Every structure is written in structure tokens, then in C-alpha cells.
XYZ file of C-alpha atoms in Angstrom:
565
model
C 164.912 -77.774 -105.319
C 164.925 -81.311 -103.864
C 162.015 -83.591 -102.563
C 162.490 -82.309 -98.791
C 162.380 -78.433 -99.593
C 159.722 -78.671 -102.193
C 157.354 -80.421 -99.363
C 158.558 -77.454 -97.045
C 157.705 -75.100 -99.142
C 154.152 -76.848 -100.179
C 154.068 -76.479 -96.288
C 154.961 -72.881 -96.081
C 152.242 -72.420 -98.915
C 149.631 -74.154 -96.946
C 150.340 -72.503 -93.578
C 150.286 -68.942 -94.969
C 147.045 -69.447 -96.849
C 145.791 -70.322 -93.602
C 146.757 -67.486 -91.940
C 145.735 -65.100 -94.975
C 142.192 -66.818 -94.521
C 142.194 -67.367 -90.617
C 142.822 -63.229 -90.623
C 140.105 -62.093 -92.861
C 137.586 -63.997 -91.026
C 138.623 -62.238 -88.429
C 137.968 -58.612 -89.983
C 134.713 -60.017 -91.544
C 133.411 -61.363 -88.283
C 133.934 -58.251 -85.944
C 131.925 -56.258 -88.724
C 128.588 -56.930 -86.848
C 130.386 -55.689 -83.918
C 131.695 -52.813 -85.184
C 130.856 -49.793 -82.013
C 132.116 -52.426 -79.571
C 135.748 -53.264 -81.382
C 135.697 -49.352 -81.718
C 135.728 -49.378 -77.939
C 137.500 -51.800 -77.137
C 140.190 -50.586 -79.491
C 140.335 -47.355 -77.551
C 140.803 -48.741 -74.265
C 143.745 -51.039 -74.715
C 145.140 -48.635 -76.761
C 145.084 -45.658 -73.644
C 145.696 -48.287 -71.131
C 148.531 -49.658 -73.109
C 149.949 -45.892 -73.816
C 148.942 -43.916 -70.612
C 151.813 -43.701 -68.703
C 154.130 -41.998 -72.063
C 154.626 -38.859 -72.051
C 151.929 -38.002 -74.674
C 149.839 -40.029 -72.516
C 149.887 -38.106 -68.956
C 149.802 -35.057 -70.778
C 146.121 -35.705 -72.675
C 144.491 -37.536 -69.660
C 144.361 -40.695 -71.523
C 143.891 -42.906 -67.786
C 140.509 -40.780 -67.878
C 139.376 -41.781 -71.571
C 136.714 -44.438 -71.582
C 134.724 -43.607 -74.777
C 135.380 -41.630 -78.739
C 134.437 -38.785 -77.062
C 136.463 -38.634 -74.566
C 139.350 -38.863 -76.892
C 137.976 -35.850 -78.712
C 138.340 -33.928 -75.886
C 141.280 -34.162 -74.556
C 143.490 -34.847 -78.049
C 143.451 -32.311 -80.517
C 143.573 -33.404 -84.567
C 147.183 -33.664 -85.123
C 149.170 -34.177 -88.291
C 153.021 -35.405 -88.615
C 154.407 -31.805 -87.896
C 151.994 -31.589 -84.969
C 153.445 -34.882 -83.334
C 157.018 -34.644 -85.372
C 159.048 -32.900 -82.024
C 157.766 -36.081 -80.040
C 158.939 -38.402 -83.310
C 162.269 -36.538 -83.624
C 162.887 -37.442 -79.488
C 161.863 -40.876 -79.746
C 164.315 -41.395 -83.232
C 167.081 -39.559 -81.144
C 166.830 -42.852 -78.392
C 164.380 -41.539 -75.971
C 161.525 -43.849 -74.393
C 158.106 -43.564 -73.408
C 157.332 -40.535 -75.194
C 154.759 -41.386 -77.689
C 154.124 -45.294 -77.076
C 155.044 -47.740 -73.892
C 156.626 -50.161 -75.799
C 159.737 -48.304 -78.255
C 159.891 -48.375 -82.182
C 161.808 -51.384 -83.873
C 161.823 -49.707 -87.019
C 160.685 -46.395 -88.918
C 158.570 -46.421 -92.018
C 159.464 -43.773 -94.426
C 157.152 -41.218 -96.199
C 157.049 -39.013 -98.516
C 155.569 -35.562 -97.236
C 153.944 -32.520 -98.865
C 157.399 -31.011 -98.251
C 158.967 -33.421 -100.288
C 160.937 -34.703 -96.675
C 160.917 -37.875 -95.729
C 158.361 -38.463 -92.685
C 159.812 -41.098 -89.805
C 156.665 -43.118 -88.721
C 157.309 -44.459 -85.928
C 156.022 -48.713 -85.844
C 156.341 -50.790 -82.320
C 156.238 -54.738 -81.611
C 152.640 -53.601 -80.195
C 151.397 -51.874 -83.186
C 152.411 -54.716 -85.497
C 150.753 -57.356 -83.795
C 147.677 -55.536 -82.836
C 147.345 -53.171 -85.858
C 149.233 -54.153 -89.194
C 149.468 -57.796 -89.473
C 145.786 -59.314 -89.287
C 145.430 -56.414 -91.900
C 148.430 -56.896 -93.914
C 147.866 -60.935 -94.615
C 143.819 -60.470 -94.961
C 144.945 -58.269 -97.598
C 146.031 -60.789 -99.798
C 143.096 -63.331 -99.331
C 140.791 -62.017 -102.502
C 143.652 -62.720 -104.765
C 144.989 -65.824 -103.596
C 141.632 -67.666 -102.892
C 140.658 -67.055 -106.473
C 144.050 -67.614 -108.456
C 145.745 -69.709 -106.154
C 148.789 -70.604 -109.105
C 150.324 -67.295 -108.220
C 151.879 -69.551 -104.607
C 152.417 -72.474 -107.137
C 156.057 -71.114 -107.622
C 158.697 -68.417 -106.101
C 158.725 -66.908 -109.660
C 155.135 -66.682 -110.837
C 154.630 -62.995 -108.707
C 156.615 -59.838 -110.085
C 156.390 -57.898 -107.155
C 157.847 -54.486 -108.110
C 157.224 -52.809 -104.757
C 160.003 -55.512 -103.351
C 163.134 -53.506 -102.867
C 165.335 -54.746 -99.834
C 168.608 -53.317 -98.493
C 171.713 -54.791 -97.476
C 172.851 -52.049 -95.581
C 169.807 -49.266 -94.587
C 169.312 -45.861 -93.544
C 168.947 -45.584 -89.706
C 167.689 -43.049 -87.317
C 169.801 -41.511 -84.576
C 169.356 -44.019 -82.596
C 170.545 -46.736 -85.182
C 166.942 -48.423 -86.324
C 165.999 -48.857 -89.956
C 164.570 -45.955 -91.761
C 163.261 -47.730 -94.635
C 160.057 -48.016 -96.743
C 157.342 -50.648 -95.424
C 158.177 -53.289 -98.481
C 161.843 -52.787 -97.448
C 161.136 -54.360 -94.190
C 162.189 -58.235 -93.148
C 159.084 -58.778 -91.086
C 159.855 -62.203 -89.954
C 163.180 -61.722 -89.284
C 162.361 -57.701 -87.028
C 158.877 -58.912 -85.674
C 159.181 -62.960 -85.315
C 156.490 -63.732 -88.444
C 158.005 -66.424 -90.263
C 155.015 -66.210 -92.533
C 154.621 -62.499 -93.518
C 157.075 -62.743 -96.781
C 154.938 -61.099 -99.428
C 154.293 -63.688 -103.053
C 157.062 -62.873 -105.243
C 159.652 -61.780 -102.846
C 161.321 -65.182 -103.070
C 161.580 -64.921 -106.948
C 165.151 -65.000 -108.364
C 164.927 -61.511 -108.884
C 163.490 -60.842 -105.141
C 167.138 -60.449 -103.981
C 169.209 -58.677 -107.400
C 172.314 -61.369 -107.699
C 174.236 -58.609 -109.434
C 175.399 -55.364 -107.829
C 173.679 -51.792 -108.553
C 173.798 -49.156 -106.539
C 171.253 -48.702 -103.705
C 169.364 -45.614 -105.504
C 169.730 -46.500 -108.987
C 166.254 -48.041 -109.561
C 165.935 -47.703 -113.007
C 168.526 -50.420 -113.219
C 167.862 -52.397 -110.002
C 163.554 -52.530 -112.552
C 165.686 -53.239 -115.350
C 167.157 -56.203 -114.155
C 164.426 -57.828 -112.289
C 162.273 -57.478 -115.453
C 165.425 -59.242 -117.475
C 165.094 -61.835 -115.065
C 161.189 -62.269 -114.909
C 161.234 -62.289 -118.909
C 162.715 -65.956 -118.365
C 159.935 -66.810 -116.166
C 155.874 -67.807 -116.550
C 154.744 -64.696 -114.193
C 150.995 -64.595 -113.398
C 150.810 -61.559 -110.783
C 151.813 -57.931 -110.607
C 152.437 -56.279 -107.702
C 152.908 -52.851 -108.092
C 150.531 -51.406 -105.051
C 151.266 -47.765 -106.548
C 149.370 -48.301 -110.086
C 152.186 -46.017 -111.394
C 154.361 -49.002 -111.067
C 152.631 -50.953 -112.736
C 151.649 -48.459 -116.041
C 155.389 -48.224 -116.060
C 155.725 -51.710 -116.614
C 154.745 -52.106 -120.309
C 156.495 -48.901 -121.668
C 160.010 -50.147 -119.704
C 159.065 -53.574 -121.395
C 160.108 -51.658 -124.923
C 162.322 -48.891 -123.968
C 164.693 -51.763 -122.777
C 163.581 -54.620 -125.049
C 166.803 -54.915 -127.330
C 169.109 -55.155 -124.093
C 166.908 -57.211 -122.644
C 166.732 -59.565 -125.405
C 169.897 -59.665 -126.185
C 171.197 -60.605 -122.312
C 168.844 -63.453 -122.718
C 170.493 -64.293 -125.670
C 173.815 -64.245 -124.209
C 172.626 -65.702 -120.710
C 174.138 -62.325 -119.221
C 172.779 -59.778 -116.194
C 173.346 -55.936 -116.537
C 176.408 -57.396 -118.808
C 177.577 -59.499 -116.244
C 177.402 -64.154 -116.877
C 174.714 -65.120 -114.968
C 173.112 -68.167 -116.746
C 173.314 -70.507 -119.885
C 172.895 -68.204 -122.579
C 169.141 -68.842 -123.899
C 169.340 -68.123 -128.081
C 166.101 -70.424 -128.417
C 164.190 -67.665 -125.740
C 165.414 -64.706 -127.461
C 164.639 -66.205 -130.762
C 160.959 -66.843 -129.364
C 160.638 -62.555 -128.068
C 161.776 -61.304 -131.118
C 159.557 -63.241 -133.480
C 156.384 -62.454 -131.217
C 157.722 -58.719 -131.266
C 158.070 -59.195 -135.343
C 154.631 -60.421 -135.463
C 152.446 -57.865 -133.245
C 154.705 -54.988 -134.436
C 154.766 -54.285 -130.894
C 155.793 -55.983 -127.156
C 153.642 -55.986 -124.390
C 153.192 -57.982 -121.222
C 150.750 -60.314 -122.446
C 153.087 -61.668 -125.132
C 156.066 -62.282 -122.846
C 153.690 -63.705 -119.823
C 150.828 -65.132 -121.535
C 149.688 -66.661 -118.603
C 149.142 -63.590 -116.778
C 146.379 -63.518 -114.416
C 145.846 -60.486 -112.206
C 147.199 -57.184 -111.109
C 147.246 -55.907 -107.521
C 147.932 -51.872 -106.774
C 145.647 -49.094 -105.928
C 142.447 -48.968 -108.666
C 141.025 -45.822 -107.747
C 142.448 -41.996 -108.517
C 144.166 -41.371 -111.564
C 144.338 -45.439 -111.797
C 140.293 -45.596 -112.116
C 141.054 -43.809 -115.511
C 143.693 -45.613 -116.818
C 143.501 -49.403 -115.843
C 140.437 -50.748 -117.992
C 142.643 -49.903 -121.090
C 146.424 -50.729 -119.207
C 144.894 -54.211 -118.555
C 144.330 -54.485 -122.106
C 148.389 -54.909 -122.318
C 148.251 -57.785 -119.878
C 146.309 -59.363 -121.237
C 142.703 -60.790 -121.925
C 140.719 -61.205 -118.806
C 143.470 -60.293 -116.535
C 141.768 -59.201 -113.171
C 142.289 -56.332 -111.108
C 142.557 -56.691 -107.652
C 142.422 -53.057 -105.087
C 145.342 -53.292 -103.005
C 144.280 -52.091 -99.078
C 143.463 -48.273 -98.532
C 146.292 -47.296 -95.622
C 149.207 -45.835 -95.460
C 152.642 -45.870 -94.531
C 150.859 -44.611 -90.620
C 148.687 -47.190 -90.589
C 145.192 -49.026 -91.694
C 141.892 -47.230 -92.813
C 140.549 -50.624 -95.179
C 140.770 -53.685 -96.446
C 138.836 -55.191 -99.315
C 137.534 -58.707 -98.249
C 136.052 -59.729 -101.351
C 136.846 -59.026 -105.345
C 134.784 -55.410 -105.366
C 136.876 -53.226 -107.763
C 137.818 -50.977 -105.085
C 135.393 -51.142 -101.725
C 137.010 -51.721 -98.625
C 135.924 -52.558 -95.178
C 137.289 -50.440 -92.255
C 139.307 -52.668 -90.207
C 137.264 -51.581 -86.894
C 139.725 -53.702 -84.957
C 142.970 -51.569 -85.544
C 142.612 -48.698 -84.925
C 139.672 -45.805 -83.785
C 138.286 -44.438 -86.620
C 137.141 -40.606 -87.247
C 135.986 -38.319 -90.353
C 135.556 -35.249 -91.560
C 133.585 -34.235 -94.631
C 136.585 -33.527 -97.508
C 134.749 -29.640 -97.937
C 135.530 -28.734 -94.509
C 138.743 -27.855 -93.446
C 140.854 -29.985 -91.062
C 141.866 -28.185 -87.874
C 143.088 -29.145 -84.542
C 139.476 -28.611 -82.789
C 137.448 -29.320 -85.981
C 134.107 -32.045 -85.198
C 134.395 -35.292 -86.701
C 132.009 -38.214 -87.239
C 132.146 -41.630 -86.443
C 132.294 -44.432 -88.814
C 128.224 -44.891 -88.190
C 127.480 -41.239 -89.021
C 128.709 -41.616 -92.969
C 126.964 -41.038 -96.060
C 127.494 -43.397 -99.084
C 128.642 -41.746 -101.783
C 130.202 -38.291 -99.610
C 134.066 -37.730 -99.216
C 135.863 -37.808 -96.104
C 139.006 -37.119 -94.543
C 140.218 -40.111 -92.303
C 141.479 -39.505 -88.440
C 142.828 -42.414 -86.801
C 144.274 -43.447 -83.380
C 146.080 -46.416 -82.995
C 148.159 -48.106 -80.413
C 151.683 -47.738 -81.899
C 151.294 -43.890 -81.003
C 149.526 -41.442 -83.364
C 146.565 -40.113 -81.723
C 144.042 -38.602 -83.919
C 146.202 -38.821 -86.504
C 144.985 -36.845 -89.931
C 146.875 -38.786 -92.709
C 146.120 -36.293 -95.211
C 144.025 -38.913 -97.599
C 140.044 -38.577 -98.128
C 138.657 -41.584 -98.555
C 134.904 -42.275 -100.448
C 132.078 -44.276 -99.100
C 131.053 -46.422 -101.735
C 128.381 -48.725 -99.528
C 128.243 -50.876 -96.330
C 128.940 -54.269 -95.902
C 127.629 -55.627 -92.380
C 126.577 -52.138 -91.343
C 130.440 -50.758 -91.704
C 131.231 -48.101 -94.895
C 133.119 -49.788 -97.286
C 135.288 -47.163 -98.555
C 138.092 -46.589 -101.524
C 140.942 -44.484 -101.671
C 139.633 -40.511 -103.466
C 143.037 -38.739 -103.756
C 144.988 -36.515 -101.215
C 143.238 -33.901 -98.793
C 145.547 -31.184 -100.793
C 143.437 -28.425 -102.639
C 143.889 -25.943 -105.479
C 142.492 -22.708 -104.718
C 143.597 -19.882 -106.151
C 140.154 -17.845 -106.564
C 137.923 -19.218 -103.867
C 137.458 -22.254 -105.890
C 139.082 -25.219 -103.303
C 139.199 -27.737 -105.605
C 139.814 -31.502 -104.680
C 141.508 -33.926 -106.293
C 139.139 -36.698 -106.301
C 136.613 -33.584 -107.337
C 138.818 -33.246 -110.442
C 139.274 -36.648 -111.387
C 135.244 -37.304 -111.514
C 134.925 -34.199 -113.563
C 138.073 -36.165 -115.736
C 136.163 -39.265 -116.082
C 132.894 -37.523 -117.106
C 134.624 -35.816 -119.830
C 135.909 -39.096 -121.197
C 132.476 -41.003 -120.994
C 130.800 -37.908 -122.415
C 133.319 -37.907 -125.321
C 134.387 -41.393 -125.842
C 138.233 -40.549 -125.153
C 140.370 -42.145 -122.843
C 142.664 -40.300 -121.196
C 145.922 -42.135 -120.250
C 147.342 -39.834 -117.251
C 146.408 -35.811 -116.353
C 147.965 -32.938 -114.364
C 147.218 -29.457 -114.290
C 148.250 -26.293 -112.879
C 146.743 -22.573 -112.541
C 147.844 -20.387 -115.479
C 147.304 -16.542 -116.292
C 144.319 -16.627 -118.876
C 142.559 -14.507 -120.703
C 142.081 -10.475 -119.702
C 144.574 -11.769 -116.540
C 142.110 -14.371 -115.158
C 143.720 -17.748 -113.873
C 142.396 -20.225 -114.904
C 143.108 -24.128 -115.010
C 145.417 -25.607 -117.815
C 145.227 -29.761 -118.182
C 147.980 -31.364 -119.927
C 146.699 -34.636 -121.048
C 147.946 -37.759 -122.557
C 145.417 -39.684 -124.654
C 145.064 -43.113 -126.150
C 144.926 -42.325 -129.473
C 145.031 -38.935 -131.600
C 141.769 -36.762 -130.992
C 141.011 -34.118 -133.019
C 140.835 -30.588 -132.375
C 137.210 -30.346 -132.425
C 137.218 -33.265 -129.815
C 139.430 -31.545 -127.686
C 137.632 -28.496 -127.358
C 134.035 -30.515 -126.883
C 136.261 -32.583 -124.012
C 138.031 -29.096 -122.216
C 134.207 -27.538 -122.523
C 132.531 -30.649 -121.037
C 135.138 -30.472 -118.043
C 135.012 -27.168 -117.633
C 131.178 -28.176 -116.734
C 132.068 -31.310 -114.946
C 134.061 -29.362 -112.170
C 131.505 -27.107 -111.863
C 129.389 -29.935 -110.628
C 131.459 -31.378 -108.341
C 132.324 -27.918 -106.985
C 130.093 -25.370 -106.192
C 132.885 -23.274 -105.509
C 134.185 -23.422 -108.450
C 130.963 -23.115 -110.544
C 130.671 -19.823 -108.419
C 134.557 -18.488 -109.435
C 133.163 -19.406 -113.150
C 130.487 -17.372 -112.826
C 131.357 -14.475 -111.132
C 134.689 -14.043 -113.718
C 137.300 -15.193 -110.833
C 138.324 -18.584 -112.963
C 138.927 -18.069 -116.803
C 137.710 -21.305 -118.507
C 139.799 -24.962 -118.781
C 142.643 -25.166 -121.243
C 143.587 -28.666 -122.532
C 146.943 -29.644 -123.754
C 147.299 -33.261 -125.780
C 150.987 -34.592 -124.617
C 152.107 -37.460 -125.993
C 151.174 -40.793 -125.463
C 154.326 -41.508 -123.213
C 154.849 -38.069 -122.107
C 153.667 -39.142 -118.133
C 155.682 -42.356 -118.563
C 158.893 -40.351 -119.160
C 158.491 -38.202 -116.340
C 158.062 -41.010 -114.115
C 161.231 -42.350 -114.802
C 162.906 -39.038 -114.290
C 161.557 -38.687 -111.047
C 162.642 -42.166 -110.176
C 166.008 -41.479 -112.377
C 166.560 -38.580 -109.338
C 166.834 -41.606 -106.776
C 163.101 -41.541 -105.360
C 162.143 -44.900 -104.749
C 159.090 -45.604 -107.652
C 156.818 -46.635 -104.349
C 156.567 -42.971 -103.914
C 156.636 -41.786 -107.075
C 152.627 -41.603 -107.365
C 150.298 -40.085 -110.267
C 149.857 -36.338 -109.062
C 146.967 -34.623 -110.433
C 148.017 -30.630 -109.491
C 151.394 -29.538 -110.417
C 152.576 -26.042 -109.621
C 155.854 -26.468 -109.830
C 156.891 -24.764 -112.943
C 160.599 -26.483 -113.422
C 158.356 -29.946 -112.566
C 155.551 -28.638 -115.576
C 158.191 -27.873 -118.046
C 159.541 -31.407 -117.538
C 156.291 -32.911 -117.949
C 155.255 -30.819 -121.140
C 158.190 -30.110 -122.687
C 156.871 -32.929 -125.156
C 153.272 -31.761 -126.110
C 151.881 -32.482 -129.697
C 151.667 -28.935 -131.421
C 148.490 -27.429 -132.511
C 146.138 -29.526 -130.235
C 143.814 -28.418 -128.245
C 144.437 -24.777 -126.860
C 147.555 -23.733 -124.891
């Protein structure tokens, strides 16, 4: 880099920390005015939207307050609004927003098929971007070295596409991180840290859906470099990271040696490097990411879910005092929260973007079902999150439940609980963040860690289903410890759900079944889902699994004679 592109990128650094700081103030300082920006936000948003299609057929030139939007929009979901979707992807105009898509944002959906989520100039500006950069603000006012150079951020969510899907109509079909924001919606700025790393754009081919190799290579290439973030948003990602760092260490290694990439000359071959791995492998008997990068400063992805389980002891391969930062709680549709400080995992609603509804996570979400407002929460109490938002999903249910942990400025602060799906195969409608609790009070009750869960209905004893838990531990427990853990979750659940302490009792649930898997046993199926060709953004923990093929994968490695069935 010479003298005139260093300053300009000192001045891109400086300009963009502005920004990241200008738009959090922003978020923070509506807080106080939170009923208002609801307002507000509903107005421009029907005014903007009233003459689409959507628009003339719900009244919206009549909606002036929340509750006018109750009545005349029903609670829709993606395969409530997908006929308008498909029509506007085909080419046509004005159908669910005035101003047309530039892009679609892909999603994964229960079905397994790819949602098209539909994102306008409008919605960008309005919506995403003051929430998108104030995003970042907790992590780079606090360890400001990760802007010091391209190269000191592995962002694994990074993934862009010379040449990507489209819909009918020719746009870009693509995931959210696959997305050139300045170069489709004119902000210079918005480049994420780490996308300009030499890895940010793979200098050796690979084939668009082979992203095993495309993580291969960029970690070859960060394994050269002093990297002090993670960015792995999905905290999958990011537990991946550590067990990929050994399954490929010899080829890794040995293309530093040899200055090669995925066997191809890249650079000057490095022997003095290689040397330097190997002997720190030699001497912990191990590798982890704290030997290659000691340096290593924070992580950023989800920290709630499965995560909250896992991440005090995945940090421990990291490194000491490594921080964990909670990326936003939104989704591929939109906002719900951003944190604005370094809570663990609190987030404020971003009462700017979009209008904001609730449900409590018991009830069941249907088109005419009554929600609360943001005001009318309980800390503490699940939800499930409605939103309506100018680039054209109107009471939108997203399908995530969110938890109030507090209020900050008289607005919940909320984290991510798990998706709205439920088990129920006796009465017993069982949530995932429901489980998850009952998980973690198991582990603090016992003093084991669990590394990753899943579980799935099973025929039990005298023909009763009942729930069987493959888990992966760190550490071997005994078999006295896992019965004391399967009995003390059996109880946890029950406390969380009294619909499932009432299936106990009345013999309509047989009791929990625990299975010990190996240590890397959810770490291998992760990579064979992404081995299929899913992108890993998608490829998230998943707490029930009734797929059998999809159970048989995951267990086909379990430790014998542990535990139960």
C-alpha cells in the first residue's frame, strides 16, 4: 500500500466510525420517544405504500394509528404474502411497495425452500442501514485495532458472487452478506470489517457451492495473518471454526510451507511460519485459535439459543479474555433489535424502522390473533415479533420469539429465544427457548457442559412417546451423571411448561432419554449439511429434529453404553 492509499484508507476508517457512531445515537436518542417514532413510522410507511396494490386493498390512506393497522391487515406470514412476492419477482410493479425491489434476500424456510424477501431503495435507507452500521458500534468503540488493518477481521459470513442467482425478472437472489451495498444502494461506507481481507474475495477458483473449500481456503489465508475478530453472526460458524482449524491443519500447514492455495502458487513459500504452527501444535498437543491468532480479541454472532450454552467454554479456544459481542436480533425480513452497548445479549428495539407488535410465545399465531405493543411487555415473558415496515411486509410474523430481558429508556431490550416452531406430540407444545432453559438448568444443576443438543419424539416405554436428547458433552460423564442430568431435565421442562408437566403426569409423555454423542458428533453434521451446498449462514444449531434420515446422520456416532437409549 503506498503513502496516498494508506491516508485514504485511514480516511475511510475515520468516516465509517463516524457513521457507525452518528447512527447509534440516533437509535439511542429516539428511545425516549419511542410511541411517537412508532407513529410516525406508520404513517410514512402507508403514505409511502398506499397507492400498491396491497395498499388500496387494506385501506391503508385511512390508517392513522397501530390500531388501525390491526384492523384492516390481518397477521400474515411469507406464504400469506408469497403470491404478491412471486408477482413482484416475475417484473410486476406496485404490488407490495411504491418504489420496486433492487434485490431479493434469500431465506431459508420451514420447508426447507428458499424464501425471496423482497428489499427496496426505500426500505434500505429508512429501515436497514441506520440499523445495520449502529450494529457494529459496541465492538468497534471498544477494540478499535480490528479497523487498524483489512486483515485483522475473519468475517466468515462474507461470501460474494461473481455471477448470482436472479429472480424472473433478472435481480439478485442472494443472501444479505452476499450483497455489494455500496455498489446496489450508493453507500460507499457500508463494507462490513474484514470483507477487504485477502481472503474477502478467494484469488483461487472453487466452485460457487463448494463451501467447505471456499472456509478452507480463507482460513489458509487468515493463518498468515494477526486476526483479532470473528465474524460468524450464526454462532455455528463460528464453533465450526476451531474443529476445521484441525481437521485441515496438515494441508494447511503444509500450503504455508510451500507458499501454495488449494495446491495452486500463490505466495513465497513461508517454511519459517509453518515451522512456528507445528512446534506450537507439538507443544499444546493440540491447535486452537488462540495459538495461531494470539492476539485475538472478540467474537461477534448470535449469543443466545443453543450459543448461550456453548460459548463461555468455545471462547475458551480463542483465547483468554476474548469478548463476546451479540450480533443484532433481525432477520433476513428485517430489524426487531440492536444492542447499543456491550450487554451479553439485550437489544433495543429499533422503534424507528419499523412498527412493532407481539404476541405471547404460548398463544398461537393466527391471522386475527390480538397483539401487544412494545409498551404492554413483561420482562422476562416470551414473545413472538410482528412487524410492518416500509419495504412491504405488513404485519409480518417472522416466525422468531424474542425474550424481554429489561428496558433501557422505557423500550424492552430484548434477545433472540429460538424459533416460534413447537413439538407437540401429546398436548405438550413445547418451545424451543422452553427447552433450552430446561438444558441449561440441567447443566448448572449438574456441573456438565453440554457442547450442542437435539432431540426428537421416540416410542418409549409401554408405547408412550416420549423425548430422546442426543447430547454432546465436554468431557466424559458418567453414567450415574447422566441419569441425575436426563432426571433433572425431565423436571426442568416441566417448569417451563405446564403443558408438559401435565402430559408427564397424566402418562401422555414417557420420561427424557439422554444419549452422550461424541464430542464432535454436531461439528460433523454441520459440515455435511454445508458439504450438501447450503450456505453455513443458514446452517443454524436446531434443537428438534424429526427427521429420521437427518437423526441417523447426527447419531450414527454415539458413545455406547451411556446414558439410556
Amino acid at each position: 500500500m503506498n503513502l496516498s492509499e494508506e491516508w485514504a484508507d485511514r480516511d475511510r476508517v475515520r468516516r465509517y466510525r463516524q457513521r457507525v457512531f452518528d447512527e447509534r445515537e440516533g437509535i439511542s436518542a429516539v428511545l425516549p420517544d419511542a410511541r411517537e417514532q412508532q407513529r410516525q413510522v406508520l404513517r410514512e410507511m402507508v403514505r409511502h405504500n398506499a397507492d400498491t396494490e396491497y395498499g388500496r386493498a387494506h385501506a391503508f390512506a385511512s390508517i392513522r394509528e397501530p390500531a388501525d393497522l390491526r384492523k384492516a391487515v390481518p397477521i400474515n406470514d411469507y406464504a400469506a404474502l408469497s403470491t404478491y412476492i412471486e408477482r413482484m419477482a416475475a417484473g410486476e410493479s406496485g404490488v407490495l411497495s411504491a418504489d420496486d425491489p433492487a434485490v431479493y434476500f434469500t431465506s431459508s424456510g420451514t420447508t426447507g425452500k428458499h424464501k425471496k424477501i423482497p428489499v427496496t431503495p426505500t426500505f434500505m435507507r429508512r429501515t436497514f442501514f441506520p440499523f445495520y452500521y449502529a450494529a457494529w458500534a459496541p465492538l468497534i468503540e471498544h477494540y478499535p485495532d480490528v479497523l487498524a488493518r483489512p486483515d485483522a477481521v475473519l468475517n466468515l459470513k462474507h461470501d460474494p458472487l461473481a455471477a448470482p442467482p436472479t429472480t424472473a425478472s433478472g435481480l439478485p437472489h442472494v443472501g444479505a452478506s452476499q450483497v455489494d451495498f455500496g455498489a446496489r444502494f450508493g453507500e460507499p461506507l457500508s463494507a462490513e470489517p474484514g470483507t477487504g481481507a485477502p481472503w474477502g474475495v478467494l484469488p483461487v477458483p472453487v466452485e460457487p457451492d463448494d463451501h467447505l473449500e471456499k472456509a478452507y481456503l480463507r482460513l489458509r489465508l487468515a493463518a498468515a495473518s494477526d486476526v483479532r475478530l470473528v465474524i460468524g453472526i450464526n454462532p455455528a460458524m463460528v464453533a465450526a471454526l476451531p474443529y476445521q482449524l484441525r481437521l485441515w491443519w496438515p494441508r494447511l500447514v503444509r500450503e504455508i510451507h510451500d507458499g501454495t492455495l488449494g495446491g495452486v502458487p500463490h505466495t513465497a513459500p513461508d517454511p519459517a511460519r509453518a515451522r512456528e504452527l507445528e512446534r506450537l501444535a507439538e507443544h499444546f498437543g493440540t491447535v486452537r485459535p488462540a495459538h495461531v491468532w494470539p492476539r485475538m480479541r472478540a467474537l461477534f454472532c448470535w449469543t443466545t439459543g443453543m450459543a448461550s450454552l456453548y460459548l463461555p467454554r468455545l471462547r475458551e479456544e480463542f483465547g483468554t479474555g476474548v469478548a463476546t459481542l451479540p450480533a443484532p436480533v433481525a432477520a433476513s425480513e428485517g430489524p426487531v433489535g440492536v444492542a447499543l452497548d456491550r450487554h451479553e445479549s439485550a437489544c433495543s428495539l429499533t422503534v424507528g424502522a419499523s412498527v412493532y407488535e407481539f404476541l405471547d410465545a404460548d398463544e398461537d399465531l393466527t391471522p386475527e390473533a390480538a397483539t401487544l405493543s412494545w409498551d404492554e411487555l413483561e420482562a422476562g415473558r416470551d414473545y413472538h415479533v410482528v412487524f410492518s415496515h416500509i419495504g412491504g411486509l405488513y404485519r409480518y410474523a417472522v416466525g422468531d420469539v424474542v425474550h424481554v430481558v429489561d428496558r433501557v429508556a422505557g423500550v424492552p431490550r430484548v434477545s433472540y429465544a429460538g424459533r416460534a416452531t413447537r413439538s407437540s406430540v401429546a398436548g405438550e407444545r413445547l418451545r424451543e427457548a422452553q427447552v433450552l432453559r430446561a438444558l441449561s438448568a440441567a447443566s448448572g444443576g449438574t456441573g456438565l457442559d453440554v457442547r450442542n443438543a437435539a432431540c426428537r419424539v421416540v416410542d418409549g416405554e409401554g408405547g408412550r412417546p416420549s423425548y430422546a436428547f442426543a447430547l454432546a458433552s465436554y468431557g466424559a460423564w458418567s453414567t450415574a451423571e447422566t441419569a441425575r442430568f436426563a432426571a433433572l431435565l425431565d423436571t426442568a421442562i416441566g417448569r417451563e411448561s405446564r403443558d408438559y408437566r401435565a402430559a408427564r403426569a397424566e402418562g401422555r409423555l414417557g420420561p427424557v432419554t439422554v444419549r452422550l454423542l461424541d464430542e464432535e458428533a454436531f461439528l460433523r453434521d454441520w459440515h455435511a449439511a454445508v458439504a450438501t451446498g447450503i450456505r453455513p449462514t443458514q446452517v443454524k444449531d436446531r434443537l428438534f429434529r424429526q427427521d429420521r434420515a437427518l437423526w441417523e446422520r447426527l447419531t450414527g456416532a454415539a458413545r455406547p453404553g451411556r446414558g439410556g437409549q
